[in-house]
C-alpha atoms as one frame of an Amber mdcrd trajectory, in Angstrom:
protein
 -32.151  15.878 -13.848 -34.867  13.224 -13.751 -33.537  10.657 -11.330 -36.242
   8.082 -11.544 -36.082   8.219 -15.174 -32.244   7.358 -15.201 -33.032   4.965
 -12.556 -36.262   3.340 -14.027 -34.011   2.819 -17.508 -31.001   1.637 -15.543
 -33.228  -0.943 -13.865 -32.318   0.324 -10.066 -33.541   1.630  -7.335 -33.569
   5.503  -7.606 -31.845   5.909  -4.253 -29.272   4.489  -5.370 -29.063   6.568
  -8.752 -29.471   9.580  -6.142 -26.897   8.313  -3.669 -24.003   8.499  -6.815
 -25.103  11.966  -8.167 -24.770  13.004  -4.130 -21.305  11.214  -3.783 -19.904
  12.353  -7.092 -21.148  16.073  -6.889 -19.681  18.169  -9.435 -16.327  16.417
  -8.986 -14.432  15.666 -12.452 -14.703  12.257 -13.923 -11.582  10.861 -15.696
 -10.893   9.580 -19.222 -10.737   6.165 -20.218  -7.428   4.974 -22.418  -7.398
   5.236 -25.448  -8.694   2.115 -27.416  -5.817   1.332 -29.297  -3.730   1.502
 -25.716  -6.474  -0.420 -23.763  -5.436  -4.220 -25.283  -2.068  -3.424 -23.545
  -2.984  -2.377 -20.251  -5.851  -5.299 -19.858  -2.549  -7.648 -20.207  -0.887
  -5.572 -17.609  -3.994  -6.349 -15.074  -4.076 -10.071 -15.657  -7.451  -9.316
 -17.746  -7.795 -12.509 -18.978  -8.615 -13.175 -22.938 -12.630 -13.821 -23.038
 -13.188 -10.808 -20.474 -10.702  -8.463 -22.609 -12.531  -9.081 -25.529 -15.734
  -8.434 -24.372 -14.235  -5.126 -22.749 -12.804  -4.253 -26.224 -16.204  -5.059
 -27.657 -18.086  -2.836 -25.054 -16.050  -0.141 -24.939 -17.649   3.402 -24.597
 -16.842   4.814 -28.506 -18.871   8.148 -29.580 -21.783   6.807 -31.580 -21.886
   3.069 -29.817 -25.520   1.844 -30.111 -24.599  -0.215 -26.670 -24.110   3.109
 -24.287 -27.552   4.811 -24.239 -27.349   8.232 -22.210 -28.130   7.055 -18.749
 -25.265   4.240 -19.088 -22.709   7.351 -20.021 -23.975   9.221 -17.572 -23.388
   6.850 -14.689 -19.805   5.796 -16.115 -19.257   9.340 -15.629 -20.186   9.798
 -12.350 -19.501   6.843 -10.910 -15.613   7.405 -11.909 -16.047  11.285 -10.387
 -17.561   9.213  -7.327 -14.512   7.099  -6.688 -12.174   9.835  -7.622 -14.001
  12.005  -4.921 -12.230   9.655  -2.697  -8.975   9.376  -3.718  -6.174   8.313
  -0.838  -9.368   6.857   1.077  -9.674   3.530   2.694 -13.217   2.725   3.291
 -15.807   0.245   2.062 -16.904   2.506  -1.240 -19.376   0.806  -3.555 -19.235
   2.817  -7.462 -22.877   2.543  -7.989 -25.754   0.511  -8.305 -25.401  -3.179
  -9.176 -26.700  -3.669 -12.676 -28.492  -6.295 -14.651 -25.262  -7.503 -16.265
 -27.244  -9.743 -19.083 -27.788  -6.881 -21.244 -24.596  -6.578 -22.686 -21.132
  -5.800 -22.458 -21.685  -2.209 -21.406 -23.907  -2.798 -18.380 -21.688  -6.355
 -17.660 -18.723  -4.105 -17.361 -19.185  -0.469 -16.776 -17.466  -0.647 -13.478
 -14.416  -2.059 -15.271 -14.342   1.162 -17.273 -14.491   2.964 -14.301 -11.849
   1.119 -12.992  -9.871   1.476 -16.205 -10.360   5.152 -16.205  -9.020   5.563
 -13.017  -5.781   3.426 -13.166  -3.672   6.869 -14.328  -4.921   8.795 -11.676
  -4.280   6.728  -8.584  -0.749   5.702 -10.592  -0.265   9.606 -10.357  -1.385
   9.466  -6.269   1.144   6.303  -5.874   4.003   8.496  -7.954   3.517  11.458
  -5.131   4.139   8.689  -2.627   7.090   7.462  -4.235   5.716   3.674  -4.697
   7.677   1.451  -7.362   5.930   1.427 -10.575   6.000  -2.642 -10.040   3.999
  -2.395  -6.908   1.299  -0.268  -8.479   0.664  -2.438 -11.603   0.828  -5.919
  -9.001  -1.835  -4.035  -6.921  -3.829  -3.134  -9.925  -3.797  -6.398 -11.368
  -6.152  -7.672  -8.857  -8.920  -6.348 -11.437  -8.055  -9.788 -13.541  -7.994
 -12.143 -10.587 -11.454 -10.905  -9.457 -12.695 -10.758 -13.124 -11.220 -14.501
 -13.497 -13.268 -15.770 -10.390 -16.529 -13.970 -11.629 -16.397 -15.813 -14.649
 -15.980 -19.362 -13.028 -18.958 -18.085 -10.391 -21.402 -17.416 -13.355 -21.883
 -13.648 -12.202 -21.955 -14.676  -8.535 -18.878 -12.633  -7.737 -19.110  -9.336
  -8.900 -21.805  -7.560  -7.229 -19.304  -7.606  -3.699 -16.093  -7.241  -5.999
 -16.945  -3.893  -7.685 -16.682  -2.501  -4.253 -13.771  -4.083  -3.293 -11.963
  -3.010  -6.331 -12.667   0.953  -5.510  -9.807   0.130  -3.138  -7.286  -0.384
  -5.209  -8.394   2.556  -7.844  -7.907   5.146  -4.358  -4.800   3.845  -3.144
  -6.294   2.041  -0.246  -4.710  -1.106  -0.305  -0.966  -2.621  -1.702   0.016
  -6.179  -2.805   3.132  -6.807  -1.287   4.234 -10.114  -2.053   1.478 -12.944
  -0.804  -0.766 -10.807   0.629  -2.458  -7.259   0.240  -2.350  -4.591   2.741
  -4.791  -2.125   3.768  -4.923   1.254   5.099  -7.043   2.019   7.784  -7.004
   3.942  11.575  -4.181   2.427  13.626  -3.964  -1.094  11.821  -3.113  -2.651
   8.800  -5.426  -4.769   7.410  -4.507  -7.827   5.469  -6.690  -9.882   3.004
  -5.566 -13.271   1.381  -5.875 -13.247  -2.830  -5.925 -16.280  -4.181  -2.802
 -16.747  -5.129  -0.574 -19.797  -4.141  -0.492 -21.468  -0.761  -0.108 -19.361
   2.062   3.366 -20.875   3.469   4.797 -18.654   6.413   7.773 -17.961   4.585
   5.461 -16.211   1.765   3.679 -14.624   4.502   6.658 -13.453   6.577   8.416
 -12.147   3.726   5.245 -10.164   3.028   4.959  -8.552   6.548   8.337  -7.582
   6.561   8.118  -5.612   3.266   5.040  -3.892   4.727   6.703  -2.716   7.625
   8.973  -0.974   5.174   6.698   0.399   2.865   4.279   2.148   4.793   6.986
   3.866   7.082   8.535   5.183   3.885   5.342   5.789   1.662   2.818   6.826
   4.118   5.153   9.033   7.206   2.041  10.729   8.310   0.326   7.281   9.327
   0.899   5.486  12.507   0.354   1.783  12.391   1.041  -0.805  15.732  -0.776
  -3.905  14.318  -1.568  -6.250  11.491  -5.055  -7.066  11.774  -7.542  -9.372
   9.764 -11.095 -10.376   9.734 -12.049 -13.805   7.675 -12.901 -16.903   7.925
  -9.680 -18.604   7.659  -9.473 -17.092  11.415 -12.315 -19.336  12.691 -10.508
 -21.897  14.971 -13.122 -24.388  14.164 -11.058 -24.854  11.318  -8.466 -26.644
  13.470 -11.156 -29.362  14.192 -10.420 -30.974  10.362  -6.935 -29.686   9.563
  -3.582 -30.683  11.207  -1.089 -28.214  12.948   1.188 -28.055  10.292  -1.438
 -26.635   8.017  -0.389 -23.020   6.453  -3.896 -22.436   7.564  -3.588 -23.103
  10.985  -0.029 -21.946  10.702  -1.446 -18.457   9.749  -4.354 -18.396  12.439
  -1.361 -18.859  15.120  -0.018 -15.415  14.586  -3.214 -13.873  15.636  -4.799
 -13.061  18.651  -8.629 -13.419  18.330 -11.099 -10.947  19.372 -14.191 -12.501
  21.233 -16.709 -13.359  18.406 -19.350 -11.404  17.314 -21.940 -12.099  14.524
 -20.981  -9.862  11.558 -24.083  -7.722   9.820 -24.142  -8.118   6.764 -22.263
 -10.799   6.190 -22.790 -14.498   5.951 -19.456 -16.946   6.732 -20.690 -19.766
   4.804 -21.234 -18.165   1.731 -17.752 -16.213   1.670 -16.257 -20.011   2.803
 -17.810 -21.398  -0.489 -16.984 -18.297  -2.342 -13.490 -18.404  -1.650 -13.264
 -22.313  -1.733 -15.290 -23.187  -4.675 -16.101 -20.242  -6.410 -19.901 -21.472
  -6.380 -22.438 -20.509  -4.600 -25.297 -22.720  -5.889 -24.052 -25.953  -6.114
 -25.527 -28.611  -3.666 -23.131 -30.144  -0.625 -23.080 -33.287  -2.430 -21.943
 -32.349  -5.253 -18.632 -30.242  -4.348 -15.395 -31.189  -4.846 -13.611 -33.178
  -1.917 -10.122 -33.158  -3.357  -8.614 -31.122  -0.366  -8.733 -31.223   3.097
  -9.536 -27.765   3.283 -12.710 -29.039   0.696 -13.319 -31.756   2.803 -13.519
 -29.741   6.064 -15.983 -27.027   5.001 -18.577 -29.876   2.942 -18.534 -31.650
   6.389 -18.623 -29.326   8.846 -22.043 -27.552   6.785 -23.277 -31.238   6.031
 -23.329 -31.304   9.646 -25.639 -28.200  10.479 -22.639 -25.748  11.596 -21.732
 -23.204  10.385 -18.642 -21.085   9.992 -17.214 -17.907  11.416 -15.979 -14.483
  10.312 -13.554 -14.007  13.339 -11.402 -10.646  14.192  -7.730 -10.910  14.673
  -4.698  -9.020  15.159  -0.948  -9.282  16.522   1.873  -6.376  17.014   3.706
  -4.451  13.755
């Protein structure tokens, strides 16, 4: 198999076309739905209208002028790739980022993996005995994320392909306000964007994961919730009152002494999360909340914000 041509028509680096033919092996891929089934499940992941019709109008049909070999092929073994990995937890990316301009195959190949891949990890939550209504709540993170790459102009995706190979392994649970992740010793918990974060939301969501995982996962010891995110950085308290659900939320957490994260920039993932830009100038954000108010300032100013490390007891 000629790597660098796959890669050099792909438009990526040919480690990286090397890295999924390592990672996926000989492993089996998995089908996608059938088209006329695929309108309905979009709607069950929150796929929202304009992205389910360019899905619909991309999808992978024998014969498609859109899918040239090397775009099948990687489809293929990107899906074996993440299957590889099924009940794991880690960071996983599915493949290569590609030049998503070209169409509606290369803009959304790793939804098709994705889509491919919902029956099989709905078969690994079945084994576990998890509701049917958790599954499809977890899985419908794929529209959220699809949602907030649209309003980001393509900003979003390249980070959110890898975060969605979570969800496709049966790494990580929406249980009421917030999802849940497995990992060694700690649960981790990550903030959608989806409603305020009152600590009633977020109590009622702790106690339902101290249920579930006991009962899904026996073999898995857990003693802590833990997070890592900005909303952690106590700067934050500087702008925002006590009775913020921010603040509110930091206060369950004790903070691990702050390192500088590789790889990872706080101020972008604060205007990520907050504006869903990443290219619009200070002066020119919104200011409608004080949450809005507090980030514009604090980077008008020169600072900058913090990824910070927390956890408290199960």
């Amino acid at each position: 198999m000629d790597f660098a041509a796959i890669a050099a028509r792909l438009g990526v680096p040919v480690e990286d076309v090397e890295r999924v033919h390592r990672l996926a092996g000989d492993g089996p891929s998995a089908p996608l739905p059938a088209r006329a089934d695929a309108p309905a499940i979009l709607d069950r992941l929150a796929v929202p209208p304009d992205d389910a019709a360019e899905i619909m109008a991309g999808w992978p049909d024998a014969g498609s002028p859109l899918w040239t070999p090397e775009l099948r092929w990687l489809l293929d073994r990107s899906t074996a790739l993440v299957r590889a990995d099924l009940g794991g937890h880690g960071w996983l990316s599915p493949g290569p980022a590609l030049p998503r301009d070209r169409g509606p195959a290369w803009r959304h190949l790793y939804g098709y993996t994705y889509l491919a891949l919902v029956d099989v990890v709905r078969g690994y939550h079945r084994d576990h005995g998890i509701a049917d209504a958790v599954s499809w709540a977890t899985l419908a993170d794929l529209g959220r994320n699809l949602a907030v790459d649209r309003r980001m102009r393509g900003e979003g995706w390249p980070v959110m392909q890898s975060w969605l190979t979570l969800h496709v392994r049966g790494g990580l649970y929406e249980l009421g306000r917030l999802q849940h992740h497995r990992g060694d010793g700690a649960i981790g918990l990550h903030i959608p964007d989806s409603g305020p974060l009152t600590p009633e939301a977020v109590a009622a969501s702790l106690d339902e994961a101290r249920k579930f995982f006991p009962r899904h996962f026996p073999d898995e010891r857990y003693t802590a919730f833990a997070c890592g995110s900005w909303l952690l950085d106590p700067q934050l308290r500087e702008y925002l009152p006590e009775s913020s659900n921010i603040v509110r939320f930091q206060r369950r957490f004790e903070l691990e002494p702050y390192e500088e994260p590789e790889g990872l920039d706080a101020d972008v993932e604060v205007l990520r999360f907050v504006f869903r830009t990443l290219t619009t100038p200070l002066d020119r954000l919104p200011r409608r909340t004080a949450l809005q108010r507090a980030v514009v300032d604090h980077l008008t100013a020169g600072r900058h914000w913090q990824w910070r490390q927390g956890r408290f007891p199960l």
